[in-house]
């Protein structure tokens, strides 16, 4: 059974096919209208969302897939995660039964489950997402976990292909992922997936972040490997202006440092002292006619100046639009996979 938890687990052919499908859905929104009529998608949102929730519900609907969304603890039972302990707390339902039941109703599940912010090992390894998927008997789509946001990554990859020309090689394009200021220590799912997306596309990728805001070494190692395989490059710097020099893309994202796990006060002091990492018109002037990207939601005047977002060189709304097209490509891939398996097993066994 294929899950989409992290694109690192997915073969190159499937990743490329999903980009092409997402591009095609962007050109012709109704091209697969009702293709998966009779299928059901169940989504569990442990955290808030605008884009992911709306675009997944619409993506499903346009493919003929019925969707249901639950938010544990708010109109749905709170879910317990502990193993081997009597459930004497507030939570009425264990994750094993909750996901098991949803798997009986639905042909594919989606889950949004952010980082705890307190258990670094569990967050980096996406331990809760892994347990959720282990309880499912149907494919699971990661709708943003502690450590990855594959739906965002596919949408962003598709927007890059579309912007720079669908047939054009992205090799030689300088892609800067820049840390950005924020009042909260946000998780690392988006920067991790963004770095892995851009290196997989063979771009010349620069990670610009102040000391204290490094990404996990496992992600950096994977980014290096992918850059080598794809014929691009990867480097890190704490000099944002040097990174922006000659860039074709500035992708801004805020995240909290790993200091949040053992010394949150120092992490907050450091983070709040770096407000000059905000992306401004001056930053963009250093680029080679560069495009601004952000996954949204974005804090205007904190992460980026209004003039950049409202100018002609920002792709943030395209990125949001392509969430719809990308997730249709993902649903279509996973449901076609399931239909093939069902067809094969019906042929073998009955
Ligand atoms: N970018 C993104 O995932 O947006 P939401 O958090 O609103 O879903």
GROMACS .gro file of N, CA, C and O in nm, residues 13-137:
model
  500
   13UNK      N    1   0.974   0.837  -1.074
   13UNK     CA    2   0.872   0.834  -1.179
   13UNK      C    3   0.737   0.883  -1.127
   13UNK      O    4   0.664   0.956  -1.195
   14UNK      N    5   0.702   0.842  -1.003
   14UNK     CA    6   0.574   0.885  -0.947
   14UNK      C    7   0.576   1.034  -0.913
   14UNK      O    8   0.477   1.105  -0.932
   15UNK      N    9   0.689   1.082  -0.859
   15UNK     CA   10   0.703   1.226  -0.828
   15UNK      C   11   0.687   1.310  -0.955
   15UNK      O   12   0.610   1.406  -0.960
   16UNK      N   13   0.756   1.269  -1.062
   16UNK     CA   14   0.749   1.346  -1.188
   16UNK      C   15   0.609   1.337  -1.248
   16UNK      O   16   0.558   1.435  -1.302
   17UNK      N   17   0.548   1.219  -1.239
   17UNK     CA   18   0.413   1.203  -1.295
   17UNK      C   19   0.315   1.294  -1.221
   17UNK      O   20   0.224   1.352  -1.282
   18UNK      N   21   0.332   1.306  -1.089
   18UNK     CA   22   0.242   1.393  -1.013
   18UNK      C   23   0.260   1.539  -1.052
   18UNK      O   24   0.163   1.615  -1.060
   19UNK      N   25   0.384   1.581  -1.079
   19UNK     CA   26   0.406   1.720  -1.124
   19UNK      C   27   0.335   1.743  -1.258
   19UNK      O   28   0.264   1.843  -1.276
   20UNK      N   29   0.351   1.648  -1.349
   20UNK     CA   30   0.287   1.664  -1.481
   20UNK      C   31   0.135   1.665  -1.469
   20UNK      O   32   0.066   1.744  -1.535
   21UNK      N   33   0.082   1.578  -1.382
   21UNK     CA   34  -0.064   1.575  -1.362
   21UNK      C   35  -0.113   1.705  -1.301
   21UNK      O   36  -0.217   1.758  -1.339
   22UNK      N   37  -0.038   1.757  -1.204
   22UNK     CA   38  -0.078   1.883  -1.140
   22UNK      C   39  -0.076   1.997  -1.242
   22UNK      O   40  -0.166   2.084  -1.242
   23UNK      N   41   0.025   1.997  -1.329
   23UNK     CA   42   0.030   2.099  -1.435
   23UNK      C   43  -0.093   2.087  -1.525
   23UNK      O   44  -0.157   2.186  -1.562
   24UNK      N   45  -0.128   1.962  -1.558
   24UNK     CA   46  -0.244   1.940  -1.645
   24UNK      C   47  -0.374   1.983  -1.577
   24UNK      O   48  -0.460   2.045  -1.640
   25UNK      N   49  -0.388   1.953  -1.447
   25UNK     CA   50  -0.507   1.998  -1.375
   25UNK      C   51  -0.512   2.151  -1.370
   25UNK      O   52  -0.619   2.211  -1.371
   26UNK      N   53  -0.394   2.214  -1.362
   26UNK     CA   54  -0.390   2.361  -1.363
   26UNK      C   55  -0.438   2.419  -1.495
   26UNK      O   56  -0.497   2.527  -1.500
   27UNK      N   57  -0.412   2.347  -1.604
   27UNK     CA   58  -0.455   2.393  -1.737
   27UNK      C   59  -0.603   2.368  -1.759
   27UNK      O   60  -0.671   2.444  -1.826
   28UNK      N   61  -0.651   2.256  -1.705
   28UNK     CA   62  -0.789   2.212  -1.736
   28UNK      C   63  -0.849   2.154  -1.609
   28UNK      O   64  -0.834   2.035  -1.580
   29UNK      N   65  -0.914   2.240  -1.534
   29UNK     CA   66  -0.957   2.202  -1.399
   29UNK      C   67  -1.055   2.084  -1.400
   29UNK      O   68  -1.057   2.003  -1.307
   30UNK      N   69  -1.137   2.073  -1.504
   30UNK     CA   70  -1.242   1.968  -1.502
   30UNK      C   71  -1.203   1.844  -1.581
   30UNK      O   72  -1.288   1.763  -1.618
   31UNK      N   73  -1.074   1.822  -1.606
   31UNK     CA   74  -1.033   1.712  -1.695
   31UNK      C   75  -1.058   1.573  -1.637
   31UNK      O   76  -1.065   1.477  -1.712
   32UNK      N   77  -1.072   1.563  -1.502
   32UNK     CA   78  -1.098   1.428  -1.447
   32UNK      C   79  -1.222   1.432  -1.359
   32UNK      O   80  -1.233   1.358  -1.262
   33UNK      N   81  -1.314   1.518  -1.398
   33UNK     CA   82  -1.436   1.539  -1.320
   33UNK      C   83  -1.504   1.404  -1.291
   33UNK      O   84  -1.533   1.329  -1.384
   34UNK      N   85  -1.523   1.373  -1.165
   34UNK     CA   86  -1.596   1.251  -1.130
   34UNK      C   87  -1.523   1.121  -1.154
   34UNK      O   88  -1.582   1.014  -1.146
   35UNK      N   89  -1.391   1.125  -1.184
   35UNK     CA   90  -1.317   1.002  -1.219
   35UNK      C   91  -1.323   0.896  -1.110
   35UNK      O   92  -1.322   0.778  -1.138
   36UNK      N   93  -1.328   0.939  -0.984
   36UNK     CA   94  -1.326   0.842  -0.874
   36UNK      C   95  -1.458   0.839  -0.798
   36UNK      O   96  -1.462   0.823  -0.676
   37UNK      N   97  -1.565   0.854  -0.875
   37UNK     CA   98  -1.699   0.852  -0.819
   37UNK      C   99  -1.717   0.726  -0.731
   37UNK      O  100  -1.681   0.616  -0.774
   38UNK      N  101  -1.768   0.744  -0.612
   38UNK     CA  102  -1.791   0.629  -0.523
   38UNK      C  103  -1.681   0.610  -0.420
   38UNK      O  104  -1.696   0.530  -0.329
   39UNK      N  105  -1.570   0.684  -0.433
   39UNK     CA  106  -1.462   0.674  -0.333
   39UNK      C  107  -1.487   0.774  -0.221
   39UNK      O  108  -1.562   0.871  -0.238
   40UNK      N  109  -1.420   0.751  -0.108
   40UNK     CA  110  -1.437   0.841   0.007
   40UNK      C  111  -1.301   0.877   0.067
   40UNK      O  112  -1.213   0.791   0.080
   41UNK      N  113  -1.288   1.004   0.103
   41UNK     CA  114  -1.168   1.057   0.169
   41UNK      C  115  -1.207   1.100   0.311
   41UNK      O  116  -1.303   1.176   0.328
   42UNK      N  117  -1.132   1.052   0.410
   42UNK     CA  118  -1.154   1.097   0.548
   42UNK      C  119  -1.035   1.180   0.592
   42UNK      O  120  -0.920   1.138   0.577
   43UNK      N  121  -1.060   1.299   0.646
   43UNK     CA  122  -0.950   1.386   0.690
   43UNK      C  123  -0.960   1.414   0.839
   43UNK      O  124  -1.069   1.443   0.891
   44UNK      N  125  -0.845   1.407   0.904
   44UNK     CA  126  -0.837   1.435   1.047
   44UNK      C  127  -0.745   1.556   1.064
   44UNK      O  128  -0.626   1.550   1.029
   45UNK      N  129  -0.801   1.665   1.113
   45UNK     CA  130  -0.722   1.788   1.134
   45UNK      C  131  -0.704   1.809   1.283
   45UNK      O  132  -0.796   1.853   1.352
   46UNK      N  133  -0.582   1.779   1.332
   46UNK     CA  134  -0.549   1.810   1.471
   46UNK      C  135  -0.514   1.958   1.486
   46UNK      O  136  -0.502   2.007   1.598
   47UNK      N  137  -0.491   2.026   1.371
   47UNK     CA  138  -0.449   2.168   1.375
   47UNK      C  139  -0.527   2.247   1.272
   47UNK      O  140  -0.585   2.189   1.180
   48UNK      N  141  -0.521   2.378   1.287
   48UNK     CA  142  -0.599   2.467   1.199
   48UNK      C  143  -0.545   2.467   1.055
   48UNK      O  144  -0.430   2.431   1.031
   49UNK      N  145  -0.631   2.511   0.965
   49UNK     CA  146  -0.592   2.518   0.824
   49UNK      C  147  -0.692   2.603   0.749
   49UNK      O  148  -0.811   2.604   0.781
   50UNK      N  149  -0.645   2.672   0.645
   50UNK     CA  150  -0.735   2.731   0.546
   50UNK      C  151  -0.714   2.658   0.413
   50UNK      O  152  -0.801   2.586   0.365
   51UNK      N  153  -0.592   2.674   0.356
   51UNK     CA  154  -0.565   2.621   0.222
   51UNK      C  155  -0.581   2.469   0.214
   51UNK      O  156  -0.647   2.417   0.123
   52UNK      N  157  -0.517   2.398   0.306
   52UNK     CA  158  -0.516   2.252   0.296
   52UNK      C  159  -0.657   2.196   0.304
   52UNK      O  160  -0.697   2.110   0.225
   53UNK      N  161  -0.732   2.248   0.399
   53UNK     CA  162  -0.867   2.194   0.420
   53UNK      C  163  -0.957   2.224   0.301
   53UNK      O  164  -1.023   2.135   0.246
   54UNK      N  165  -0.958   2.351   0.258
   54UNK     CA  166  -1.049   2.389   0.149
   54UNK      C  167  -1.006   2.320   0.019
   54UNK      O  168  -1.090   2.264  -0.054
   55UNK      N  169  -0.875   2.322  -0.009
   55UNK     CA  170  -0.832   2.267  -0.138
   55UNK      C  171  -0.847   2.114  -0.141
   55UNK      O  172  -0.878   2.057  -0.247
   56UNK      N  173  -0.829   2.046  -0.027
   56UNK     CA  174  -0.849   1.901  -0.027
   56UNK      C  175  -0.996   1.866  -0.044
   56UNK      O  176  -1.031   1.771  -0.116
   57UNK      N  177  -1.083   1.941   0.023
   57UNK     CA  178  -1.226   1.911   0.009
   57UNK      C  179  -1.270   1.932  -0.136
   57UNK      O  180  -1.344   1.852  -0.193
   58UNK      N  181  -1.221   2.040  -0.198
   58UNK     CA  182  -1.259   2.068  -0.337
   58UNK      C  183  -1.195   1.967  -0.433
   58UNK      O  184  -1.259   1.921  -0.528
   59UNK      N  185  -1.069   1.934  -0.406
   59UNK     CA  186  -1.000   1.837  -0.493
   59UNK      C  187  -1.077   1.706  -0.495
   59UNK      O  188  -1.103   1.647  -0.601
   60UNK      N  189  -1.116   1.661  -0.376
   60UNK     CA  190  -1.191   1.536  -0.367
   60UNK      C  191  -1.323   1.547  -0.443
   60UNK      O  192  -1.357   1.463  -0.526
   61UNK      N  193  -1.393   1.655  -0.416
   61UNK     CA  194  -1.525   1.673  -0.477
   61UNK      C  195  -1.516   1.673  -0.629
   61UNK      O  196  -1.597   1.612  -0.698
   62UNK      N  197  -1.413   1.739  -0.683
   62UNK     CA  198  -1.403   1.749  -0.829
   62UNK      C  199  -1.368   1.614  -0.893
   62UNK      O  200  -1.396   1.592  -1.010
   63UNK      N  201  -1.306   1.526  -0.816
   63UNK     CA  202  -1.277   1.391  -0.869
   63UNK      C  203  -1.391   1.293  -0.841
   63UNK      O  204  -1.380   1.174  -0.872
   64UNK      N  205  -1.498   1.342  -0.778
   64UNK     CA  206  -1.610   1.254  -0.746
   64UNK      C  207  -1.594   1.182  -0.614
   64UNK      O  208  -1.670   1.089  -0.583
   65UNK      N  209  -1.494   1.224  -0.534
   65UNK     CA  210  -1.467   1.158  -0.406
   65UNK      C  211  -1.541   1.233  -0.296
   65UNK      O  212  -1.527   1.354  -0.282
   66UNK      N  213  -1.619   1.161  -0.216
   66UNK     CA  214  -1.684   1.226  -0.101
   66UNK      C  215  -1.581   1.244   0.009
   66UNK      O  216  -1.502   1.154   0.035
   67UNK      N  217  -1.585   1.361   0.076
   67UNK     CA  218  -1.489   1.382   0.185
   67UNK      C  219  -1.561   1.414   0.315
   67UNK      O  220  -1.667   1.478   0.314
   68UNK      N  221  -1.502   1.366   0.423
   68UNK     CA  222  -1.549   1.404   0.557
   68UNK      C  223  -1.427   1.451   0.636
   68UNK      O  224  -1.318   1.397   0.621
   69UNK      N  225  -1.447   1.554   0.715
   69UNK     CA  226  -1.338   1.612   0.792
   69UNK      C  227  -1.373   1.610   0.939
   69UNK      O  228  -1.484   1.650   0.977
   70UNK      N  229  -1.281   1.561   1.022
   70UNK     CA  230  -1.304   1.563   1.167
   70UNK      C  231  -1.190   1.639   1.235
   70UNK      O  232  -1.077   1.641   1.187
   71UNK      N  233  -1.223   1.703   1.346
   71UNK     CA  234  -1.125   1.778   1.425
   71UNK      C  235  -1.130   1.723   1.568
   71UNK      O  236  -1.219   1.759   1.645
   72UNK      N  237  -1.038   1.632   1.602
   72UNK     CA  238  -1.043   1.566   1.732
   72UNK      C  239  -1.050   1.666   1.848
   72UNK      O  240  -0.978   1.766   1.849
   73UNK      N  241  -1.140   1.638   1.940
   73UNK     CA  242  -1.154   1.725   2.057
   73UNK      C  243  -1.250   1.841   2.035
   73UNK      O  244  -1.276   1.920   2.126
   74UNK      N  245  -1.301   1.855   1.912
   74UNK     CA  246  -1.395   1.964   1.884
   74UNK      C  247  -1.503   1.910   1.791
   74UNK      O  248  -1.491   1.915   1.668
   75UNK      N  249  -1.605   1.852   1.850
   75UNK     CA  250  -1.712   1.791   1.772
   75UNK      C  251  -1.683   1.645   1.741
   75UNK      O  252  -1.766   1.574   1.687
   76UNK      N  253  -1.564   1.599   1.770
   76UNK     CA  254  -1.524   1.458   1.758
   76UNK      C  255  -1.451   1.424   1.887
   76UNK      O  256  -1.388   1.511   1.947
   77UNK      N  257  -1.455   1.298   1.931
   77UNK     CA  258  -1.385   1.260   2.054
   77UNK      C  259  -1.239   1.300   2.048
   77UNK      O  260  -1.176   1.294   1.943
   78UNK      N  261  -1.184   1.337   2.162
   78UNK     CA  262  -1.040   1.356   2.171
   78UNK      C  263  -0.971   1.221   2.159
   78UNK      O  264  -1.022   1.120   2.208
   79UNK      N  265  -0.856   1.215   2.087
   79UNK     CA  266  -0.787   1.088   2.062
   79UNK      C  267  -0.671   1.071   2.160
   79UNK      O  268  -0.591   1.162   2.181
   80UNK      N  269  -0.661   0.951   2.218
   80UNK     CA  270  -0.548   0.918   2.306
   80UNK      C  271  -0.438   0.849   2.225
   80UNK      O  272  -0.467   0.774   2.132
   81UNK      N  273  -0.312   0.875   2.262
   81UNK     CA  274  -0.197   0.819   2.188
   81UNK      C  275  -0.117   0.720   2.272
   81UNK      O  276  -0.042   0.639   2.218
   82UNK      N  277  -0.126   0.731   2.404
   82UNK     CA  278  -0.041   0.646   2.489
   82UNK      C  279  -0.070   0.499   2.463
   82UNK      O  280  -0.184   0.460   2.440
   83UNK      N  281   0.037   0.419   2.468
   83UNK     CA  282   0.022   0.274   2.451
   83UNK      C  283   0.036   0.207   2.587
   83UNK      O  284   0.122   0.245   2.667
   84UNK      N  285  -0.048   0.107   2.611
   84UNK     CA  286  -0.033   0.024   2.730
   84UNK      C  287  -0.067   0.094   2.860
   84UNK      O  288  -0.022   0.051   2.966
   85UNK      N  289  -0.143   0.203   2.852
   85UNK     CA  290  -0.181   0.274   2.974
   85UNK      C  291  -0.333   0.286   2.979
   85UNK      O  292  -0.395   0.316   2.876
   86UNK      N  293  -0.393   0.267   3.096
   86UNK     CA  294  -0.539   0.286   3.106
   86UNK      C  295  -0.576   0.427   3.064
   86UNK      O  296  -0.508   0.523   3.101
   87UNK      N  297  -0.681   0.439   2.985
   87UNK     CA  298  -0.721   0.570   2.934
   87UNK      C  299  -0.810   0.642   3.036
   87UNK      O  300  -0.931   0.655   3.017
   88UNK      N  301  -0.746   0.692   3.140
   88UNK     CA  302  -0.820   0.761   3.246
   88UNK      C  303  -0.826   0.912   3.227
   88UNK      O  304  -0.879   0.984   3.312
   89UNK      N  305  -0.768   0.961   3.117
   89UNK     CA  306  -0.765   1.107   3.095
   89UNK      C  307  -0.891   1.156   3.024
   89UNK      O  308  -0.994   1.090   3.024
   90UNK      N  309  -0.880   1.273   2.961
   90UNK     CA  310  -0.996   1.334   2.894
   90UNK      C  311  -1.032   1.262   2.764
   90UNK      O  312  -1.147   1.265   2.720
   91UNK      N  313  -0.932   1.199   2.698
   91UNK     CA  314  -0.956   1.144   2.564
   91UNK      C  315  -1.037   1.015   2.572
   91UNK      O  316  -1.006   0.925   2.649
   92UNK      N  317  -1.141   1.007   2.487
   92UNK     CA  318  -1.235   0.895   2.493
   92UNK      C  319  -1.200   0.784   2.395
   92UNK      O  320  -1.249   0.671   2.408
   93UNK      N  321  -1.118   0.814   2.295
   93UNK     CA  322  -1.097   0.716   2.186
   93UNK      C  323  -0.949   0.705   2.156
   93UNK      O  324  -0.879   0.807   2.142
   94UNK      N  325  -0.900   0.581   2.145
   94UNK     CA  326  -0.758   0.564   2.113
   94UNK      C  327  -0.736   0.581   1.963
   94UNK      O  328  -0.823   0.547   1.882
   95UNK      N  329  -0.616   0.630   1.928
   95UNK     CA  330  -0.585   0.653   1.787
   95UNK      C  331  -0.598   0.523   1.706
   95UNK      O  332  -0.637   0.526   1.588
   96UNK      N  333  -0.570   0.408   1.770
   96UNK     CA  334  -0.579   0.281   1.697
   96UNK      C  335  -0.722   0.256   1.647
   96UNK      O  336  -0.742   0.217   1.532
   97UNK      N  337  -0.821   0.278   1.737
   97UNK     CA  338  -0.960   0.259   1.694
   97UNK      C  339  -1.004   0.371   1.599
   97UNK      O  340  -1.072   0.346   1.499
   98UNK      N  341  -0.965   0.494   1.631
   98UNK     CA  342  -1.010   0.607   1.548
   98UNK      C  343  -0.967   0.588   1.403
   98UNK      O  344  -1.048   0.600   1.310
   99UNK      N  345  -0.839   0.555   1.382
   99UNK     CA  346  -0.790   0.540   1.245
   99UNK      C  347  -0.843   0.409   1.186
   99UNK      O  348  -0.878   0.404   1.066
  100UNK      N  349  -0.854   0.306   1.268
  100UNK     CA  350  -0.911   0.180   1.220
  100UNK      C  351  -1.052   0.200   1.168
  100UNK      O  352  -1.089   0.148   1.062
  101UNK      N  353  -1.132   0.273   1.243
  101UNK     CA  354  -1.271   0.298   1.202
  101UNK      C  355  -1.276   0.381   1.074
  101UNK      O  356  -1.348   0.349   0.978
  102UNK      N  357  -1.196   0.489   1.070
  102UNK     CA  358  -1.194   0.575   0.950
  102UNK      C  359  -1.152   0.493   0.827
  102UNK      O  360  -1.203   0.514   0.717
  103UNK      N  361  -1.060   0.398   0.847
  103UNK     CA  362  -1.015   0.313   0.735
  103UNK      C  363  -1.127   0.224   0.683
  103UNK      O  364  -1.125   0.184   0.567
  104UNK      N  365  -1.221   0.187   0.771
  104UNK     CA  366  -1.333   0.103   0.725
  104UNK      C  367  -1.432   0.185   0.641
  104UNK      O  368  -1.501   0.131   0.556
  105UNK      N  369  -1.441   0.315   0.670
  105UNK     CA  370  -1.536   0.400   0.597
  105UNK      C  371  -1.478   0.454   0.466
  105UNK      O  372  -1.551   0.482   0.372
  106UNK      N  373  -1.347   0.480   0.466
  106UNK     CA  374  -1.286   0.562   0.360
  106UNK      C  375  -1.183   0.482   0.280
  106UNK      O  376  -1.125   0.386   0.330
  107UNK      N  377  -1.158   0.526   0.157
  107UNK     CA  378  -1.060   0.460   0.071
  107UNK      C  379  -0.924   0.527   0.080
  107UNK      O  380  -0.823   0.472   0.032
  108UNK      N  381  -0.919   0.647   0.134
  108UNK     CA  382  -0.793   0.719   0.154
  108UNK      C  383  -0.814   0.814   0.272
  108UNK      O  384  -0.926   0.864   0.292
  109UNK      N  385  -0.710   0.832   0.352
  109UNK     CA  386  -0.718   0.923   0.467
  109UNK      C  387  -0.616   1.035   0.451
  109UNK      O  388  -0.512   1.018   0.386
  110UNK      N  389  -0.645   1.149   0.514
  110UNK     CA  390  -0.549   1.259   0.522
  110UNK      C  391  -0.538   1.302   0.667
  110UNK      O  392  -0.636   1.293   0.741
  111UNK      N  393  -0.420   1.343   0.707
  111UNK     CA  394  -0.405   1.387   0.846
  111UNK      C  395  -0.312   1.507   0.856
  111UNK      O  396  -0.208   1.512   0.789
  112UNK      N  397  -0.353   1.603   0.934
  112UNK     CA  398  -0.268   1.718   0.971
  112UNK      C  399  -0.236   1.705   1.119
  112UNK      O  400  -0.326   1.699   1.204
  113UNK      N  401  -0.106   1.701   1.149
  113UNK     CA  402  -0.061   1.670   1.284
  113UNK      C  403   0.074   1.738   1.307
  113UNK      O  404   0.178   1.684   1.272
  114UNK      N  405   0.069   1.859   1.361
  114UNK     CA  406   0.190   1.941   1.372
  114UNK      C  407   0.286   1.889   1.479
  114UNK      O  408   0.252   1.801   1.560
  115UNK      N  409   0.404   1.952   1.483
  115UNK     CA  410   0.506   1.918   1.582
  115UNK      C  411   0.457   1.947   1.723
  115UNK      O  412   0.382   2.042   1.746
  116UNK      N  413   0.504   1.863   1.818
  116UNK     CA  414   0.469   1.885   1.958
  116UNK      C  415   0.539   2.009   2.013
  116UNK      O  416   0.487   2.078   2.099
  117UNK      N  417   0.661   2.033   1.963
  117UNK     CA  418   0.741   2.143   2.016
  117UNK      C  419   0.807   2.110   2.149
  117UNK      O  420   0.880   2.193   2.203
  118UNK      N  421   0.783   1.989   2.199
  118UNK     CA  422   0.842   1.950   2.328
  118UNK      C  423   0.929   1.825   2.318
  118UNK      O  424   1.013   1.802   2.404
  119UNK      N  425   0.906   1.741   2.217
  119UNK     CA  426   0.980   1.617   2.202
  119UNK      C  427   1.052   1.619   2.067
  119UNK      O  428   0.995   1.584   1.963
  120UNK      N  429   1.179   1.659   2.072
  120UNK     CA  430   1.254   1.679   1.946
  120UNK      C  431   1.266   1.549   1.867
  120UNK      O  432   1.247   1.547   1.745
  121UNK      N  433   1.297   1.441   1.935
  121UNK     CA  434   1.317   1.314   1.865
  121UNK      C  435   1.189   1.272   1.793
  121UNK      O  436   1.191   1.232   1.675
  122UNK      N  437   1.077   1.282   1.863
  122UNK     CA  438   0.949   1.242   1.802
  122UNK      C  439   0.914   1.335   1.686
  122UNK      O  440   0.866   1.290   1.581
  123UNK      N  441   0.940   1.465   1.703
  123UNK     CA  442   0.906   1.559   1.596
  123UNK      C  443   0.991   1.536   1.471
  123UNK      O  444   0.939   1.530   1.359
  124UNK      N  445   1.121   1.521   1.490
  124UNK     CA  446   1.211   1.504   1.374
  124UNK      C  447   1.179   1.374   1.300
  124UNK      O  448   1.184   1.369   1.177
  125UNK      N  449   1.144   1.270   1.375
  125UNK     CA  450   1.118   1.140   1.310
  125UNK      C  451   0.972   1.123   1.269
  125UNK      O  452   0.935   1.018   1.217
  126UNK      N  453   0.890   1.225   1.291
  126UNK     CA  454   0.747   1.217   1.257
  126UNK      C  455   0.683   1.093   1.321
  126UNK      O  456   0.608   1.018   1.256
  127UNK      N  457   0.712   1.074   1.449
  127UNK     CA  458   0.669   0.951   1.517
  127UNK      C  459   0.517   0.937   1.521
  127UNK      O  460   0.464   0.827   1.500
  128UNK      N  461   0.445   1.046   1.546
  128UNK     CA  462   0.299   1.033   1.555
  128UNK      C  463   0.236   1.005   1.418
  128UNK      O  464   0.143   0.925   1.406
  129UNK      N  465   0.289   1.071   1.315
  129UNK     CA  466   0.239   1.045   1.180
  129UNK      C  467   0.260   0.897   1.144
  129UNK      O  468   0.172   0.832   1.087
  130UNK      N  469   0.376   0.845   1.179
  130UNK     CA  470   0.407   0.705   1.150
  130UNK      C  471   0.308   0.614   1.221
  130UNK      O  472   0.260   0.515   1.164
  131UNK      N  473   0.275   0.647   1.345
  131UNK     CA  474   0.180   0.563   1.419
  131UNK      C  475   0.040   0.574   1.360
  131UNK      O  476  -0.034   0.476   1.354
  132UNK      N  477   0.002   0.694   1.318
  132UNK     CA  478  -0.128   0.712   1.253
  132UNK      C  479  -0.135   0.622   1.130
  132UNK      O  480  -0.231   0.545   1.113
  133UNK      N  481  -0.032   0.628   1.046
  133UNK     CA  482  -0.033   0.550   0.922
  133UNK      C  483  -0.032   0.401   0.952
  133UNK      O  484  -0.095   0.322   0.880
  134UNK      N  485   0.037   0.361   1.059
  134UNK     CA  486   0.045   0.218   1.092
  134UNK      C  487  -0.090   0.161   1.131
  134UNK      O  488  -0.114   0.041   1.119
  135UNK      N  489  -0.181   0.247   1.180
  135UNK     CA  490  -0.315   0.200   1.218
  135UNK      C  491  -0.412   0.200   1.102
  135UNK      O  492  -0.527   0.160   1.118
  136UNK      N  493  -0.368   0.249   0.987
  136UNK     CA  494  -0.459   0.263   0.872
  136UNK      C  495  -0.445   0.144   0.778
  136UNK      O  496  -0.334   0.096   0.754
  137UNK      N  497  -0.556   0.101   0.723
  137UNK     CA  498  -0.553  -0.005   0.622
  137UNK      C  499  -0.572   0.053   0.482
  137UNK      O  500  -0.586  -0.022   0.385
   0.00000   0.00000   0.00000
